XYZ file of C-alpha atoms in Angstrom:
726
model
C 0.000 0.000 0.000
C 2.913 2.307 0.666
C 3.934 2.255 -2.967
C 0.505 3.125 -4.372
C 0.704 6.898 -3.872
C 4.162 6.949 -5.436
C 3.042 5.117 -8.570
C -0.051 7.333 -8.826
C 2.077 10.464 -8.589
C 4.514 9.105 -11.172
C 1.666 8.438 -13.644
C 0.230 11.883 -12.967
C 3.615 13.489 -13.564
C 4.037 11.704 -16.908
C 0.573 12.842 -18.003
C 1.352 16.442 -17.072
C 4.620 16.326 -19.025
C 2.842 14.968 -22.084
C 0.187 17.672 -21.856
C 2.876 20.328 -21.591
C 4.656 19.006 -24.672
C 1.399 18.862 -26.623
C 0.643 22.411 -25.577
C 4.040 23.620 -26.742
C 4.128 21.886 -30.115
C 1.398 23.920 -31.852
C 3.051 27.159 -30.770
C 6.383 26.111 -32.275
C 4.673 24.863 -35.400
C 2.905 28.183 -35.777
C 6.208 30.031 -35.621
C 7.934 28.048 -38.364
C 6.169 29.577 -41.377
C 6.918 33.053 -40.030
C 10.682 32.581 -40.317
C 10.482 30.897 -43.705
C 7.992 33.166 -45.426
C 9.137 36.292 -47.301
C 8.893 39.592 -45.439
C 5.385 41.033 -45.796
C 5.102 44.780 -46.038
C 8.888 45.327 -46.031
C 8.517 48.473 -48.153
C 5.931 49.968 -45.795
C 8.093 49.251 -42.751
C 11.166 50.853 -44.297
C 9.214 53.876 -45.529
C 7.901 54.375 -41.990
C 11.471 54.314 -40.728
C 12.480 56.798 -43.448
C 9.738 59.230 -42.437
C 11.606 60.055 -39.219
C 15.039 60.387 -40.850
C 16.523 63.561 -42.290
C 19.030 62.786 -45.013
C 20.741 66.168 -44.957
C 19.774 67.016 -48.517
C 22.114 64.428 -49.936
C 19.368 62.243 -51.323
C 20.853 59.167 -49.668
C 17.430 57.562 -49.367
C 16.034 58.817 -52.675
C 15.722 55.276 -53.972
C 13.360 54.433 -51.096
C 10.163 55.273 -52.921
C 6.608 53.952 -52.644
C 5.493 51.507 -55.278
C 8.909 49.895 -55.593
C 10.347 46.802 -53.944
C 13.403 47.032 -51.651
C 14.834 43.732 -52.876
C 15.618 42.094 -56.168
C 16.595 38.538 -55.315
C 19.896 38.774 -53.464
C 20.387 42.302 -54.781
C 18.873 45.541 -53.549
C 16.801 48.193 -55.306
C 17.057 50.547 -52.316
C 20.404 51.936 -51.197
C 21.689 50.562 -47.923
C 19.249 47.632 -47.854
C 20.764 44.140 -47.620
C 18.681 41.392 -49.175
C 18.699 37.630 -49.252
C 16.269 35.869 -51.596
C 13.924 38.874 -51.775
C 13.905 39.215 -47.990
C 15.304 42.246 -46.137
C 18.231 40.936 -44.148
C 19.905 44.121 -42.909
C 20.364 47.882 -43.176
C 23.761 49.423 -43.869
C 23.307 53.211 -43.784
C 26.751 54.483 -42.859
C 28.473 57.848 -43.256
C 25.511 59.476 -45.024
C 25.000 62.519 -42.787
C 21.642 61.185 -41.603
C 19.880 62.640 -38.553
C 16.417 62.754 -37.028
C 14.688 59.907 -35.232
C 15.314 56.186 -35.550
C 11.914 54.585 -35.015
C 13.094 50.984 -34.960
C 9.662 49.845 -33.827
C 8.639 50.248 -37.467
C 10.895 47.304 -38.303
C 9.112 44.787 -36.080
C 7.338 43.417 -39.161
C 10.699 42.321 -40.656
C 11.293 38.953 -38.965
C 14.421 38.197 -41.024
C 16.217 41.412 -40.076
C 19.646 40.504 -38.702
C 21.912 43.548 -39.041
C 21.493 47.268 -38.353
C 24.307 49.716 -39.014
C 23.903 53.501 -38.741
C 27.569 54.253 -38.043
C 29.077 57.712 -38.602
C 25.890 59.734 -38.961
C 24.381 62.633 -36.981
C 21.700 60.834 -34.975
C 21.185 62.227 -31.467
C 18.997 61.577 -28.454
C 18.544 58.418 -26.393
C 19.476 54.906 -27.406
C 16.992 53.577 -30.008
C 14.737 50.805 -28.743
C 16.175 47.600 -30.185
C 14.754 45.147 -27.673
C 11.693 44.285 -29.756
C 13.930 43.266 -32.683
C 14.829 40.039 -30.934
C 16.270 38.390 -34.055
C 19.071 40.929 -34.500
C 22.621 39.604 -34.679
C 24.487 42.910 -34.903
C 23.896 46.564 -33.945
C 26.325 49.264 -35.102
C 25.607 52.804 -33.835
C 29.148 54.136 -33.385
C 30.156 57.628 -34.432
C 26.850 59.393 -33.754
C 25.644 61.814 -31.063
C 23.477 59.500 -28.978
C 23.425 60.362 -25.278
C 21.785 59.589 -21.966
C 21.420 56.475 -19.881
C 20.712 53.199 -21.655
C 17.960 51.250 -19.854
C 19.222 48.264 -17.934
C 16.950 45.913 -19.915
C 17.733 47.447 -23.323
C 19.033 44.110 -24.660
C 16.843 41.743 -22.657
C 15.610 38.707 -24.557
C 17.984 39.203 -27.514
C 19.310 35.666 -27.532
C 20.809 35.910 -31.038
C 22.812 39.101 -30.477
C 26.479 38.758 -31.436
C 27.884 42.251 -31.994
C 27.117 45.526 -30.195
C 29.135 48.573 -31.277
C 28.135 51.847 -29.554
C 31.510 53.582 -29.463
C 32.136 57.309 -30.006
C 28.819 58.598 -28.695
C 27.885 60.362 -25.467
C 26.146 57.592 -23.527
C 26.309 57.806 -19.738
C 25.199 55.858 -16.697
C 25.929 52.193 -16.019
C 26.602 49.612 -18.702
C 23.286 47.760 -19.242
C 23.250 44.562 -17.210
C 21.203 42.856 -19.935
C 24.376 42.640 -22.052
C 25.627 40.040 -19.595
C 22.576 37.910 -20.437
C 23.129 37.894 -24.230
C 24.389 34.300 -24.544
C 25.961 34.541 -28.015
C 27.753 37.869 -27.645
C 31.044 37.925 -29.575
C 32.007 41.588 -29.728
C 31.229 44.550 -27.475
C 32.574 48.039 -28.177
C 31.484 50.808 -25.791
C 34.646 52.908 -25.912
C 34.722 56.711 -26.009
C 31.485 57.377 -24.122
C 30.787 58.402 -20.515
C 29.686 55.093 -19.028
C 30.011 54.987 -15.251
C 29.998 52.469 -12.434
C 31.269 48.923 -12.419
C 31.706 46.607 -15.392
C 29.106 43.801 -15.523
C 30.417 40.264 -15.264
C 30.395 39.260 -18.938
C 30.812 35.487 -18.818
C 30.020 34.617 -22.438
C 32.554 32.003 -23.527
C 32.694 33.263 -27.108
C 33.184 36.940 -26.181
C 36.648 37.680 -27.549
C 36.634 41.387 -28.384
C 35.743 43.979 -25.752
C 36.631 47.687 -25.841
C 35.638 49.832 -22.849
C 38.363 52.468 -23.168
C 37.836 56.155 -22.419
C 34.819 56.026 -20.135
C 34.351 56.751 -16.421
C 34.187 53.180 -15.174
C 35.470 52.183 -11.761
C 36.108 49.207 -9.525
C 37.733 45.864 -10.200
C 37.660 44.396 -13.698
C 35.663 41.140 -13.590
C 37.613 37.910 -13.763
C 35.819 37.018 -17.003
C 37.593 39.932 -18.777
C 41.092 39.507 -17.397
C 42.367 38.069 -20.692
C 41.403 41.219 -22.621
C 44.291 43.464 -23.659
C 44.984 46.311 -21.160
C 44.509 49.084 -23.743
C 40.871 48.064 -24.058
C 40.372 49.571 -20.554
C 42.581 52.645 -20.982
C 41.221 56.021 -19.963
C 39.219 54.696 -16.989
C 41.324 56.047 -14.143
C 39.311 54.334 -11.420
C 39.526 50.792 -12.792
C 41.831 48.314 -11.119
C 42.876 44.685 -11.180
C 44.131 42.461 -13.986
C 44.970 43.073 -16.752
C 45.783 46.693 -15.862
C 48.156 45.747 -13.076
C 46.653 48.379 -10.767
C 45.931 46.929 -7.351
C 42.461 47.365 -5.968
C 42.230 48.872 -2.520
C 40.815 46.531 0.048
C 37.441 47.681 1.388
C 37.670 49.198 4.889
C 37.106 46.730 7.682
C 33.640 47.139 9.168
C 33.442 48.441 12.707
C 32.437 45.880 15.307
C 28.690 45.846 15.609
C 27.422 46.993 19.043
C 26.052 44.233 21.124
C 22.297 44.172 20.999
C 20.451 44.483 24.240
C 18.720 41.256 25.209
C 15.069 41.349 24.209
C 12.615 41.829 26.973
C 9.766 39.503 27.688
C 6.897 39.348 30.093
C 8.040 35.869 31.001
C 11.302 34.970 32.593
C 14.300 34.513 30.303
C 14.510 35.650 26.676
C 12.164 35.138 23.802
C 13.094 34.556 20.172
C 12.644 37.328 17.625
C 9.396 37.359 15.605
C 11.007 35.885 12.441
C 12.548 33.093 14.457
C 9.241 32.473 16.129
C 7.487 32.265 12.746
C 10.104 29.837 11.450
C 9.787 27.660 14.510
C 6.024 27.723 14.230
C 6.050 26.731 10.589
C 8.466 23.897 11.257
C 6.135 22.644 13.982
C 3.127 22.893 11.698
C 1.574 25.922 13.445
C 1.341 29.594 12.553
C 2.854 32.386 14.596
C -0.359 32.936 16.541
C -0.557 29.278 17.470
C -3.225 28.252 14.976
C -2.561 25.264 12.773
C -2.779 26.301 9.105
C -5.184 24.403 6.902
C -2.445 23.626 4.375
C -0.471 21.810 7.047
C -3.365 19.632 8.137
C -3.408 17.523 4.988
C -1.152 17.866 1.937
C -3.109 18.443 -1.241
C -2.585 16.090 -4.171
C -2.100 19.027 -6.524
C 0.760 20.503 -4.508
C 2.483 17.114 -4.323
C 2.125 16.705 -8.058
C 3.671 20.080 -8.701
C 6.502 19.208 -6.343
C 7.187 15.943 -8.137
C 6.909 17.699 -11.491
C 9.416 20.329 -10.391
C 11.782 17.605 -9.214
C 11.512 15.737 -12.531
C 12.050 18.902 -14.573
C 14.975 19.846 -12.353
C 16.546 16.428 -12.888
C 16.118 16.757 -16.657
C 17.731 20.207 -16.559
C 20.703 18.872 -14.592
C 21.162 16.021 -17.069
C 21.010 18.503 -19.965
C 23.587 20.775 -18.379
C 25.848 17.800 -17.726
C 25.610 16.701 -21.371
C 26.426 20.201 -22.607
C 29.370 20.411 -20.234
C 30.623 17.040 -21.440
C 30.387 18.156 -25.069
C 32.275 21.346 -24.343
C 34.916 19.451 -22.451
C 35.430 17.257 -25.497
C 35.528 20.300 -27.774
C 37.957 22.354 -25.742
C 40.991 20.771 -24.156
C 41.370 23.240 -21.281
C 43.657 22.062 -18.528
C 46.686 23.242 -16.659
C 49.512 23.923 -19.083
C 52.029 22.415 -16.703
C 51.407 19.125 -14.868
C 50.698 19.334 -11.159
C 50.020 16.727 -8.519
C 46.316 16.596 -9.355
C 46.116 17.381 -13.091
C 47.165 15.144 -15.949
C 49.622 16.493 -18.552
C 48.188 18.550 -21.383
C 49.127 16.152 -24.156
C 47.800 12.577 -24.062
C 51.285 11.023 -24.081
C 53.979 13.655 -23.520
C 57.634 12.634 -23.417
C 58.701 11.445 -20.001
C 61.533 13.978 -19.797
C 59.176 16.901 -20.401
C 56.824 15.592 -17.734
C 59.622 15.312 -15.222
C 60.877 18.778 -16.052
C 57.479 20.363 -15.494
C 57.035 18.537 -12.208
C 60.407 19.766 -11.042
C 59.535 23.376 -11.881
C 56.212 23.070 -10.053
C 58.098 21.785 -7.024
C 60.657 24.593 -7.024
C 60.645 27.058 -4.127
C 57.501 29.115 -4.070
C 55.602 26.741 -6.313
C 53.042 25.547 -3.825
C 52.301 23.120 -1.023
C 51.035 19.595 -0.558
C 52.946 16.936 -2.456
C 54.765 19.657 -4.363
C 55.764 21.311 -1.088
C 57.208 18.075 0.252
C 59.198 17.552 -2.927
C 60.284 21.183 -2.769
C 61.617 20.672 0.745
C 63.574 17.542 -0.159
C 65.108 19.253 -3.189
C 65.985 22.362 -1.178
C 67.772 20.159 1.339
C 69.925 18.813 -1.504
C 71.834 22.068 -1.740
C 72.294 24.792 -4.348
C 74.577 22.696 -6.537
C 71.871 20.093 -7.127
C 69.329 22.849 -7.884
C 71.610 24.435 -10.478
C 72.229 21.073 -12.093
C 68.501 20.388 -12.277
C 67.892 23.847 -13.794
C 70.350 23.103 -16.587
C 68.522 19.857 -17.281
C 65.069 21.400 -17.444
C 65.949 24.334 -19.713
C 65.133 27.966 -19.197
C 62.705 30.648 -20.298
C 64.388 33.548 -22.102
C 62.727 36.845 -23.048
C 63.928 38.513 -26.249
C 61.987 41.801 -26.290
C 63.683 44.784 -24.683
C 60.404 46.719 -24.693
C 58.366 44.088 -22.847
C 60.330 43.099 -19.797
C 59.960 39.811 -17.957
C 56.276 39.718 -17.039
C 56.026 36.016 -16.122
C 58.250 33.114 -15.178
C 58.447 29.530 -16.328
C 56.539 28.273 -13.291
C 53.750 30.759 -14.128
C 53.569 29.311 -17.621
C 53.473 25.752 -16.339
C 50.628 26.600 -13.966
C 48.655 28.517 -16.581
C 45.333 27.262 -17.887
C 45.903 26.104 -21.453
C 43.623 25.575 -24.424
C 44.759 23.643 -27.483
C 44.341 25.983 -30.464
C 45.448 23.422 -33.018
C 48.095 20.969 -34.114
C 49.857 22.722 -36.989
C 52.289 20.831 -39.168
C 55.258 22.456 -37.422
C 54.032 21.800 -33.880
C 51.214 21.998 -31.353
C 49.842 25.442 -30.517
C 48.312 26.398 -27.139
C 46.708 29.457 -25.628
C 47.995 29.816 -22.074
C 46.101 32.125 -19.719
C 48.356 33.206 -16.869
C 47.107 33.817 -13.350
C 47.446 37.558 -14.049
C 44.825 37.211 -16.760
C 47.241 37.853 -19.638
C 47.109 35.338 -22.496
C 50.032 34.150 -24.593
C 50.348 31.626 -27.398
C 52.835 28.823 -26.905
C 54.048 26.801 -29.888
C 55.799 23.545 -29.121
C 58.394 22.396 -31.662
C 60.240 19.087 -31.700
C 62.024 19.397 -35.067
C 64.472 22.172 -34.221
C 67.742 20.333 -33.687
C 69.522 21.625 -36.771
C 71.821 23.923 -34.783
C 73.347 23.879 -31.329
C 72.186 25.829 -28.340
C 74.371 28.891 -28.899
C 73.378 29.252 -32.557
C 69.717 28.704 -31.691
C 69.755 31.367 -28.985
C 71.552 33.820 -31.248
C 68.877 33.345 -33.923
C 66.098 33.855 -31.361
C 67.741 37.107 -30.224
C 67.849 38.184 -33.858
C 64.116 37.509 -34.198
C 63.463 39.387 -30.959
C 64.997 42.520 -32.472
C 62.542 42.510 -35.397
C 59.801 45.108 -35.139
C 57.142 45.737 -37.783
C 53.406 46.456 -37.423
C 52.589 43.428 -39.594
C 54.822 40.925 -37.787
C 53.642 39.065 -34.691
C 56.639 39.610 -32.394
C 58.432 36.801 -30.629
C 58.170 37.445 -26.869
C 60.194 34.602 -25.351
C 61.472 31.097 -25.962
C 62.170 27.982 -23.914
C 65.127 25.808 -24.881
C 65.648 22.122 -24.297
C 67.435 19.697 -26.534
C 64.325 17.558 -26.967
C 61.921 20.437 -27.712
C 61.566 24.183 -27.903
C 58.733 26.540 -27.027
C 58.217 29.849 -28.850
C 55.942 32.328 -27.075
C 53.923 35.101 -28.736
C 51.061 37.383 -27.736
C 47.565 35.972 -28.152
C 45.582 37.367 -31.119
C 41.809 36.750 -30.778
C 40.659 37.171 -34.389
C 42.169 33.920 -35.619
C 43.705 33.585 -39.080
C 43.219 34.830 -42.622
C 42.414 31.257 -43.639
C 39.524 31.215 -41.209
C 38.311 34.587 -42.479
C 38.326 33.457 -46.116
C 37.176 29.858 -45.827
C 35.407 29.429 -42.479
C 36.199 26.562 -40.181
C 34.223 23.545 -39.101
C 30.541 22.720 -39.175
C 28.266 25.655 -38.518
C 30.920 28.315 -39.161
C 30.311 30.325 -42.284
C 33.071 32.191 -44.065
C 32.926 35.963 -43.825
C 31.887 38.336 -46.579
C 35.118 40.290 -47.120
C 35.054 43.279 -49.448
C 37.795 44.434 -51.809
C 39.126 47.186 -49.541
C 39.682 44.737 -46.701
C 41.421 42.185 -48.949
C 43.665 44.838 -50.478
C 44.591 46.088 -47.002
C 45.628 42.568 -45.989
C 47.682 42.050 -49.165
C 49.511 45.341 -48.628
C 50.256 44.511 -44.979
C 51.629 41.084 -45.888
C 53.782 42.514 -48.683
C 55.225 45.203 -46.418
C 56.089 42.698 -43.703
C 57.743 40.393 -46.255
C 59.785 43.300 -47.614
C 60.892 44.118 -44.064
C 62.032 40.529 -43.495
C 64.040 40.624 -46.724
C 65.768 43.822 -45.594
C 66.481 42.707 -42.016
C 67.355 39.056 -42.734
C 69.132 39.501 -46.050
C 71.608 36.786 -45.079
C 68.831 34.167 -45.339
C 67.963 32.574 -48.662
C 64.324 32.265 -47.577
C 63.546 34.970 -44.972
C 60.010 33.705 -44.272
C 59.748 30.145 -45.525
C 56.194 29.339 -44.464
C 53.979 32.122 -45.853
C 50.372 30.941 -46.099
C 46.941 32.157 -45.001
C 46.804 30.056 -41.819
C 50.061 31.721 -40.688
C 48.603 35.216 -41.049
C 46.681 36.323 -37.971
C 44.328 39.313 -37.803
C 44.434 41.850 -34.981
C 41.509 43.814 -33.549
C 41.469 46.081 -36.632
C 41.992 43.142 -38.977
C 45.542 44.170 -39.780
C 47.573 41.115 -40.881
C 50.250 39.732 -38.565
C 52.741 37.245 -40.024
C 53.766 34.285 -37.866
C 56.131 31.298 -38.182
C 58.641 33.440 -40.080
C 62.423 32.941 -40.324
C 62.379 29.428 -38.850
C 64.202 27.692 -41.729
C 67.676 28.205 -40.151
C 66.717 26.238 -37.020
C 64.378 23.616 -38.513
C 65.562 20.126 -39.391
C 65.924 20.150 -43.160
C 64.023 16.919 -43.765
C 61.106 18.230 -41.726
C 61.209 21.640 -43.422
C 61.303 20.100 -46.898
C 58.264 18.002 -46.097
C 56.092 20.659 -44.473
C 57.168 24.252 -45.116
C 55.471 26.049 -48.011
C 58.591 27.632 -49.549
C 59.973 24.144 -50.072
C 57.024 23.399 -52.392
C 58.193 26.017 -54.906
C 58.914 24.885 -58.500
C 62.682 25.497 -58.231
C 62.896 23.349 -55.108
C 61.113 20.496 -56.837
C 63.200 20.844 -60.019
C 66.657 21.594 -58.645
C 66.442 20.546 -54.989
C 67.228 24.013 -53.656
C 65.315 27.146 -52.762
C 65.975 30.665 -53.993
C 65.435 34.270 -52.939
C 62.227 34.114 -54.955
C 60.688 31.129 -53.139
C 58.865 33.480 -50.760
C 57.719 35.506 -53.793
C 56.073 32.350 -55.166
C 54.293 31.907 -51.820
C 53.156 35.539 -51.962
C 51.730 35.001 -55.449
C 49.710 31.977 -54.319
C 48.472 33.924 -51.308
C 47.284 36.778 -53.560
C 45.360 34.338 -55.753
C 43.841 32.726 -52.652
C 42.692 36.095 -51.301
C 41.104 37.076 -54.625
C 39.482 33.748 -55.510
C 38.446 32.712 -52.006
C 39.787 29.205 -52.688
C 42.495 27.462 -50.643
C 45.561 26.708 -52.788
C 47.108 23.317 -53.468
C 50.849 23.483 -52.815
C 51.545 19.967 -54.059
C 51.043 18.936 -57.712
C 47.974 16.774 -58.478
C 48.300 13.015 -58.448
C 49.356 11.416 -61.705
C 46.011 9.668 -62.151
C 44.100 12.889 -61.716
C 46.499 14.803 -63.945
C 45.878 12.354 -66.768
C 42.201 13.261 -66.823
C 41.429 16.844 -67.909
C 38.010 16.647 -66.262
C 39.658 15.926 -62.944
C 41.598 19.207 -62.853
C 42.261 20.283 -59.280
C 40.133 23.388 -58.647
C 42.604 24.416 -55.930
C 45.561 24.493 -58.329
C 45.029 28.227 -58.524
C 47.826 28.973 -61.002
C 46.403 26.479 -63.516
C 42.810 27.625 -62.966
C 43.624 31.300 -63.464
C 46.119 30.646 -66.243
C 43.643 28.588 -68.246
C 40.920 31.252 -67.961
C 40.908 34.196 -70.412
C 41.630 37.467 -68.647
C 38.305 38.890 -69.768
C 36.509 36.154 -67.822
C 38.445 36.471 -64.565
C 35.848 38.657 -62.868
C 33.018 36.253 -63.710
C 34.662 32.898 -63.123
C 37.804 33.350 -61.008
C 37.132 36.179 -58.534
C 35.359 35.285 -55.288
C 31.582 35.678 -55.873
C 31.398 37.854 -52.757
C 33.243 40.606 -54.675
C 31.383 40.464 -57.952
C 29.060 43.246 -56.826
C 31.918 45.707 -56.260
C 32.253 49.041 -58.063
C 33.779 48.997 -61.562
C 36.845 50.892 -60.304
C 37.494 48.139 -57.770
C 37.074 45.421 -60.390
C 39.791 47.003 -62.517
C 42.117 46.935 -59.498
C 41.275 43.258 -58.896
C 42.405 42.362 -62.394
C 45.678 44.223 -61.833
C 46.295 42.317 -58.604
C 45.579 38.968 -60.279
C 48.237 39.829 -62.864
C 50.711 40.553 -60.048
C 49.849 37.262 -58.375
C 50.396 35.307 -61.590
C 53.712 37.090 -62.215
C 54.844 36.040 -58.728
C 53.879 32.414 -59.449
C 55.955 31.981 -62.606
C 57.487 28.503 -62.563
C 60.655 29.823 -64.211
C 62.637 31.611 -61.520
C 64.251 33.955 -64.044
C 60.838 35.074 -65.291
C 59.323 35.416 -61.844
C 59.032 38.952 -60.505
C 61.424 40.265 -57.911
C 59.828 41.040 -54.546
C 60.413 44.786 -54.979
C 58.597 44.831 -58.324
C 55.639 42.981 -56.802
C 55.444 45.361 -53.831
C 55.680 48.432 -56.049
C 52.772 47.105 -58.106
C 50.710 46.340 -55.002
C 51.278 49.721 -53.365
C 49.761 51.693 -56.258
C 46.505 49.721 -56.109
C 43.559 51.422 -54.486
C 39.932 50.816 -53.641
C 36.860 52.999 -53.733
C 36.108 54.030 -50.169
C 33.345 52.030 -48.493
C 33.690 53.794 -45.156
C 35.531 52.541 -42.105
C 37.568 49.360 -42.051
C 35.007 47.858 -39.695
C 32.382 48.131 -42.407
C 34.457 45.938 -44.686
C 33.905 42.988 -42.370
C 30.673 43.443 -40.507
C 28.498 41.889 -43.206
C 29.826 38.528 -42.063
C 26.807 38.425 -39.773
C 24.727 37.446 -42.817
C 24.240 34.005 -41.352
C 21.502 31.476 -41.862
C 19.056 30.647 -39.108
C 19.661 26.934 -39.638
C 23.373 27.192 -38.789
C 24.873 28.155 -35.480
C 27.439 30.169 -37.383
C 29.716 32.751 -35.880
C 30.663 36.146 -37.229
C 34.296 37.213 -37.366
C 35.903 37.085 -33.957
């Protein structure tokens, strides 16, 4: 009999769950056609928005006229309107001198609207109400005259929001707390305003770019933002903590509370306070006045059912969270960079000597307690001679930048939290987040035994002296005979390869305009020219120039990595993996030339213009025998076999085929330069200086700020959990 109520409650709970699911299904089904159907009344909605805007007499919105359609397939009939299959997808009204009122409520009837950009106009007044546009991915309002306090719930319920750019306005008051609840936030720029108070705890895992500089913020920077570069907080004199390095003052100790006088009572002794009395009464099943409440006399079946239902739903939620956590743990390998007594090594099977070295460093004086402390004590008792001998065996961390100083030690690196960024062909790459909050990238090489220790260290010092805005500087290195670590600053925007081609399921490649591509080409060419001037003694000053070795900083300026490593790489390993060793002269004559890097530059130019990854190795013999099986990634053959008059229609990346005619002419010129750099005959191939001179004279019709050149990457599909540039 005791089990009967339990089984009855279980059956009742199952029925309630089924009813809830049945009640939810029709609502979801009703919402599906809304997201798939074309926008209804898009013209009316946009004309209503236009009615509050003053275009300054420039006629910027002259094409927005009644009786016409905003979209024409994927093209647009109205200026500044972004379309996708006859559906309004975004608005890009930038630098047009617009003012007046932004009535964004008029756009509620555009369910497919994803992007709004009104940057560099003359709009003033309070923050426009964007909350009702819950499907927005990106909001760009920088460079206007907006002012006042933004409501705390301004971004509430915007679960798809990825980018918020409000910089260079006159906003004041606290940063809206609802930004901390936007789960997919990737980029937040609030710099150059008058925001006040403390920074919200922004815990979004994907949030990589934050700029809060030049405001009036105060207090300690949240731990979730300690990996952000310090200059992103500059100009806030009252901020403290990592990564600024300014210590936060400890709050004053509270004064001892005066002892409360014992409560009086009509009866002898003391009586509990009213809240305590109520709690005691409830626990005994009586109210504060002594009466037994009706609810306590007999538990109602309905309340028990709701309790069981809550327990079941809670259990399901816990299981769901556990599954998500397990998936993320599989996706990200985030552990301690250096082994400790309680954490396994970062790599599945690291060499035993490396493991022992890390354990020794963790057990050095000042490293910690517990097992490590005991080992530390035993080693300290061994004397200084033994310690020095062990230090020689474990290697050392050497900084090579005179302008950086020594801002961490080897034991800090070994204790850092590390995330595997990838296993490149030259070695494994990690992001190590130090306890100070600063992040560095550590590349582990095992094929660098070509030269001895002295020659290796001399070459690293030579690299440390290099300084160019388009080179990622070497910060430090760690030398051991078995392996070497090269340490650089962490760059959050990933690589040019990721920008052009996307990465992994659900990540869509960005829409990159001509101006942005030309800027990247010029930066790469300038950095390569600098390497040729500074390392003229090397036959191949770079050696591994490819899109995955070009990182992008916060302004999407290119930063070359893995340069000048040929002198210290094992030749067999370099010949197998490094791009310069794939050049035609290397394959024909077994040696590289001063123009091997030029060949790599030519392939990179073709990759940037076509949007296709290149094939550095020749096609297989079987495939080469069949003309139909031509490798579409053999860019030199594809471009060379296409008449020049057809390049813009068949070779150039489709994302750029809507560019201005002036830009298209420049594209053709750059393709010619790329082909001249890829000549198989070394004598016919252009010199680097000729290529750079040709690149420098190229220009692009201004599209506005550099940021504009990239932001349209938020044109993502609802079906994919894709990510804009980050």
